[in-house]
Amino acid sequence: MKKIKNSLIYILLSLAAISMLFPFMWMLMNSFNTESSIFKVPPNLIPDLLFTPRMFENYQQVLGTFHFGRYTLNSFMVAGTSAMGQVLTCSLAGFTFAMMKFRGRNVLFALLLGTMMIPVQVTIIPEFILMMKINWLDTYLPLIVPSLLLGSFGTFMYKEFFENVPSSLLDAGAVDGAGAFTIYFKLYLPQSQSQAATLFIIAFMNNWNDLLRPILYISSEKLMTVTMALTQFQSQYTAKWNLLLTGGVLSILPLLALYMFLQKYIIEGVSSTGTKG
């Protein structure tokens, strides 16, 4: 009976894994297909261009004609700067809420957590007016600064982690005459590598996939991000599906590479209780 139960669990998990991987595999396979064959019924098991001299024709067109590499670098700069800034601001805010005692701390922290329930669409109009007043339109600043300054999830994660660090570390730093910022920067921050990696990739992915803010704030073609570049392949009546799917594959490669590089730290950060001996 136990074997049958385990077999059913494995089958269900396998079906779930296949259902999650299928959209990506379909996108990858059709990046080697011609536009006319993508929606053919019945579909070709082997894409038209695969294993032919024209195999990378779609990739050459996307990278050469549509300058997709430049837009990828733009997104990498925006997402990387926002993510690094969010790690720094959230770790500093988390340390403050966890270790500093001041009046109104709990109320302020509750208000910060409350911002997690406010969708960005609610605040985007006053944010746009503010960016217009300070002449930040058509620059990367509206894409970086709001994301850098507001990280309620990251602050909560760091607060929980720092509260579990033995208080003797704080006392030892105070006895040695170190200030609060020195204790944070030299004693607490180096211990939070797993949390930093986890928050970095979450913030990087959110900013990389963002389309609303780039469409609102960026009007110059040279400043376009990768999500904006994908809209080049579709219009109101038509879409270049082979190029759109090829661009989709190219757009997720940096995220996969980043995840593979930080995978060890992310798993530690998720599974760790945050207690350091």
XYZ file of C-alpha atoms in Angstrom:
277
model
C 0.000 0.000 0.000
C 2.835 2.338 0.893
C 4.544 1.667 -2.469
C 1.343 2.495 -4.352
C 0.973 5.727 -2.352
C 4.584 6.727 -3.067
C 4.155 5.902 -6.768
C 1.071 8.113 -6.975
C 2.937 10.946 -5.279
C 5.846 10.607 -7.736
C 3.447 10.567 -10.689
C 1.646 13.686 -9.466
C 4.933 15.482 -8.805
C 6.212 14.492 -12.254
C 3.035 15.791 -13.914
C 3.336 19.045 -11.967
C 6.986 19.415 -13.014
C 6.129 18.735 -16.674
C 3.262 21.258 -16.606
C 5.610 23.928 -15.210
C 8.442 23.152 -17.647
C 6.241 22.795 -20.745
C 5.773 26.565 -21.459
C 9.530 27.140 -21.277
C 10.311 24.104 -23.455
C 7.660 25.194 -25.996
C 9.186 28.681 -26.099
C 12.723 27.276 -26.476
C 11.761 24.854 -29.265
C 9.847 27.485 -31.225
C 12.777 29.901 -31.031
C 14.247 27.554 -33.683
C 11.068 27.564 -35.753
C 9.759 29.643 -38.638
C 6.851 31.979 -38.001
C 4.484 30.000 -40.232
C 5.138 26.690 -38.435
C 4.683 27.760 -34.818
C 0.907 27.230 -34.704
C 0.754 24.415 -37.276
C -1.688 21.584 -36.445
C -0.474 18.950 -35.865
C 2.768 20.582 -34.650
C 6.165 19.489 -35.931
C 8.101 17.590 -33.274
C 11.359 18.971 -34.698
C 11.389 22.753 -35.413
C 11.984 23.764 -39.031
C 15.326 25.496 -38.427
C 16.807 23.078 -35.882
C 19.950 21.268 -37.116
C 19.970 23.270 -40.371
C 22.421 25.961 -41.564
C 19.730 28.540 -40.601
C 19.450 27.183 -37.041
C 20.336 30.470 -35.310
C 18.615 32.747 -37.827
C 16.038 34.004 -35.292
C 18.746 34.707 -32.692
C 20.905 36.550 -35.250
C 17.934 38.693 -36.271
C 16.935 39.521 -32.681
C 20.481 40.354 -31.594
C 21.556 42.080 -34.814
C 18.528 43.853 -36.273
C 16.708 44.620 -33.021
C 19.838 45.287 -30.859
C 18.547 43.038 -28.082
C 21.993 42.835 -26.466
C 22.001 46.573 -25.723
C 18.556 46.405 -24.091
C 19.705 43.423 -22.021
C 22.648 45.459 -20.725
C 20.257 48.325 -19.872
C 18.046 45.973 -17.865
C 21.097 44.433 -16.197
C 22.276 47.857 -15.041
C 18.840 48.923 -13.756
C 18.000 45.619 -12.052
C 21.509 45.147 -10.624
C 21.713 48.669 -9.172
C 18.201 48.436 -7.690
C 18.860 45.011 -6.163
C 22.211 45.989 -4.613
C 20.703 49.179 -3.192
C 17.725 47.289 -1.799
C 20.028 44.816 -0.023
C 21.878 47.697 1.642
C 18.803 49.736 2.644
C 16.798 46.713 3.810
C 19.682 45.305 5.860
C 20.215 48.688 7.516
C 16.479 49.111 8.212
C 16.209 45.526 9.471
C 19.143 46.071 11.847
C 17.544 49.286 13.124
C 14.167 47.652 13.820
C 15.779 44.582 15.377
C 18.461 46.132 17.588
C 17.544 49.768 18.213
C 15.017 50.758 20.871
C 13.091 53.946 20.062
C 9.583 55.286 20.576
C 7.071 54.253 17.932
C 9.259 51.452 16.588
C 6.463 48.869 16.465
C 3.990 51.303 14.881
C 6.518 52.323 12.246
C 7.345 48.698 11.472
C 3.622 47.834 11.200
C 3.123 50.716 8.753
C 6.082 49.483 6.722
C 4.634 45.974 6.552
C 1.287 47.491 5.553
C 2.871 48.800 2.346
C 3.225 45.180 1.208
C -0.545 45.115 0.675
C -0.610 48.215 -1.562
C -0.231 47.340 -5.264
C 2.107 49.522 -7.282
C -0.767 50.493 -9.604
C -2.359 52.451 -6.731
C 0.634 54.726 -6.218
C 1.914 54.938 -9.782
C 0.012 58.157 -10.701
C 1.285 60.325 -7.781
C 4.710 58.740 -8.324
C 4.628 59.741 -12.001
C 3.651 63.330 -11.110
C 6.514 63.477 -8.597
C 9.034 62.181 -11.150
C 7.767 64.717 -13.684
C 8.118 67.602 -11.181
C 11.741 66.736 -10.423
C 12.600 66.167 -14.121
C 13.454 62.488 -13.821
C 11.418 61.400 -16.849
C 13.312 59.518 -19.562
C 16.087 58.588 -17.126
C 16.804 55.423 -15.164
C 16.257 57.154 -11.802
C 12.466 56.454 -11.606
C 13.210 52.781 -12.241
C 15.946 52.548 -9.587
C 15.191 54.937 -6.723
C 11.632 53.834 -5.683
C 12.665 50.187 -5.762
C 15.859 50.963 -3.865
C 14.163 52.883 -1.056
C 11.071 50.758 -0.399
C 11.707 47.118 0.507
C 9.219 46.013 3.153
C 9.766 42.295 2.505
C 13.538 42.621 2.677
C 13.353 44.702 5.854
C 11.112 42.083 7.477
C 13.474 39.263 6.451
C 16.543 41.048 7.808
C 14.758 42.020 11.042
C 13.864 38.396 11.710
C 17.443 37.313 10.993
C 19.166 39.974 13.119
C 16.845 39.311 16.062
C 18.148 35.737 16.163
C 21.800 36.769 16.225
C 23.128 36.369 19.813
C 22.964 39.705 21.626
C 26.448 39.051 23.038
C 27.786 40.145 19.648
C 26.152 43.546 20.069
C 27.425 43.789 23.652
C 30.972 42.861 22.600
C 30.943 45.577 19.940
C 29.616 48.152 22.404
C 32.290 47.229 24.975
C 34.971 47.756 22.323
C 33.590 51.248 21.728
C 32.127 50.576 18.291
C 29.219 52.734 17.149
C 25.902 51.382 15.911
C 26.835 51.677 12.233
C 30.202 49.997 12.802
C 28.515 47.107 14.635
C 26.020 46.746 11.780
C 28.587 46.972 9.010
C 31.443 44.929 10.499
C 29.699 42.427 12.798
C 26.129 41.820 11.607
C 26.120 42.440 7.848
C 28.884 39.877 7.023
C 26.801 37.134 8.673
C 23.814 37.671 6.407
C 25.252 36.435 3.082
C 22.402 33.967 2.497
C 19.751 36.605 3.197
C 21.587 39.068 0.945
C 21.710 36.550 -1.922
C 18.022 35.677 -1.510
C 16.899 39.305 -1.411
C 19.226 40.248 -4.261
C 17.812 37.698 -6.693
C 14.183 38.470 -5.695
C 14.737 42.217 -6.166
C 16.733 41.640 -9.366
C 13.977 39.452 -10.822
C 11.212 41.928 -9.897
C 13.050 44.828 -11.512
C 14.133 42.754 -14.522
C 10.540 41.703 -15.274
C 9.003 45.124 -14.609
C 7.229 46.593 -17.631
C 4.888 49.217 -16.139
C 7.535 51.682 -14.923
C 9.775 51.453 -18.052
C 6.785 52.098 -20.332
C 5.742 55.118 -18.235
C 9.138 56.700 -17.714
C 11.338 55.733 -20.684
C 10.772 57.257 -24.118
C 14.263 57.128 -25.691
C 15.015 53.975 -27.643
C 18.598 53.804 -26.368
C 17.313 53.586 -22.748
C 14.776 50.817 -23.392
C 14.840 47.770 -21.128
C 14.509 44.167 -22.240
C 10.800 43.952 -21.368
C 10.126 47.048 -23.483
C 12.201 45.549 -26.307
C 9.927 42.499 -26.383
C 6.986 44.745 -27.267
C 8.738 45.577 -30.566
C 7.783 42.162 -31.873
C 4.041 42.672 -31.545
C 1.597 45.348 -32.675
C -2.162 45.837 -32.469
C -2.896 43.426 -35.329
C 0.184 41.248 -35.857
C 3.032 39.661 -33.935
C 6.363 38.169 -34.953
C 5.955 35.117 -32.767
C 9.246 33.452 -33.702
C 11.207 36.599 -32.765
C 9.073 37.228 -29.675
C 9.756 33.711 -28.386
C 13.466 34.029 -29.226
C 13.602 37.312 -27.319
C 11.816 35.617 -24.422
C 14.485 32.915 -24.290
C 17.272 35.501 -24.375
C 15.579 37.595 -21.670
C 15.514 34.789 -19.101
C 19.088 33.569 -19.650
C 20.636 36.190 -17.284
C 18.112 35.248 -14.580
C 18.950 31.556 -14.938
C 22.682 32.285 -14.813
C 22.253 34.458 -11.719
C 20.132 31.834 -9.994
C 22.669 29.079 -10.750
C 25.470 31.268 -9.376
C 23.602 32.137 -6.148
C 21.692 28.864 -5.737
C 23.753 27.659 -2.781
C 23.193 30.850 -0.786
C 19.491 31.048 -1.692
C 18.799 27.518 -0.411
C 20.697 28.314 2.792
C 18.753 31.539 3.220
C 15.371 29.877 2.754
C 16.088 26.825 4.912
C 18.092 28.582 7.613
C 16.407 29.529 10.850
C 18.644 32.584 10.987
C 20.426 31.460 14.137
C 24.159 31.803 14.181
C 26.244 30.006 16.740
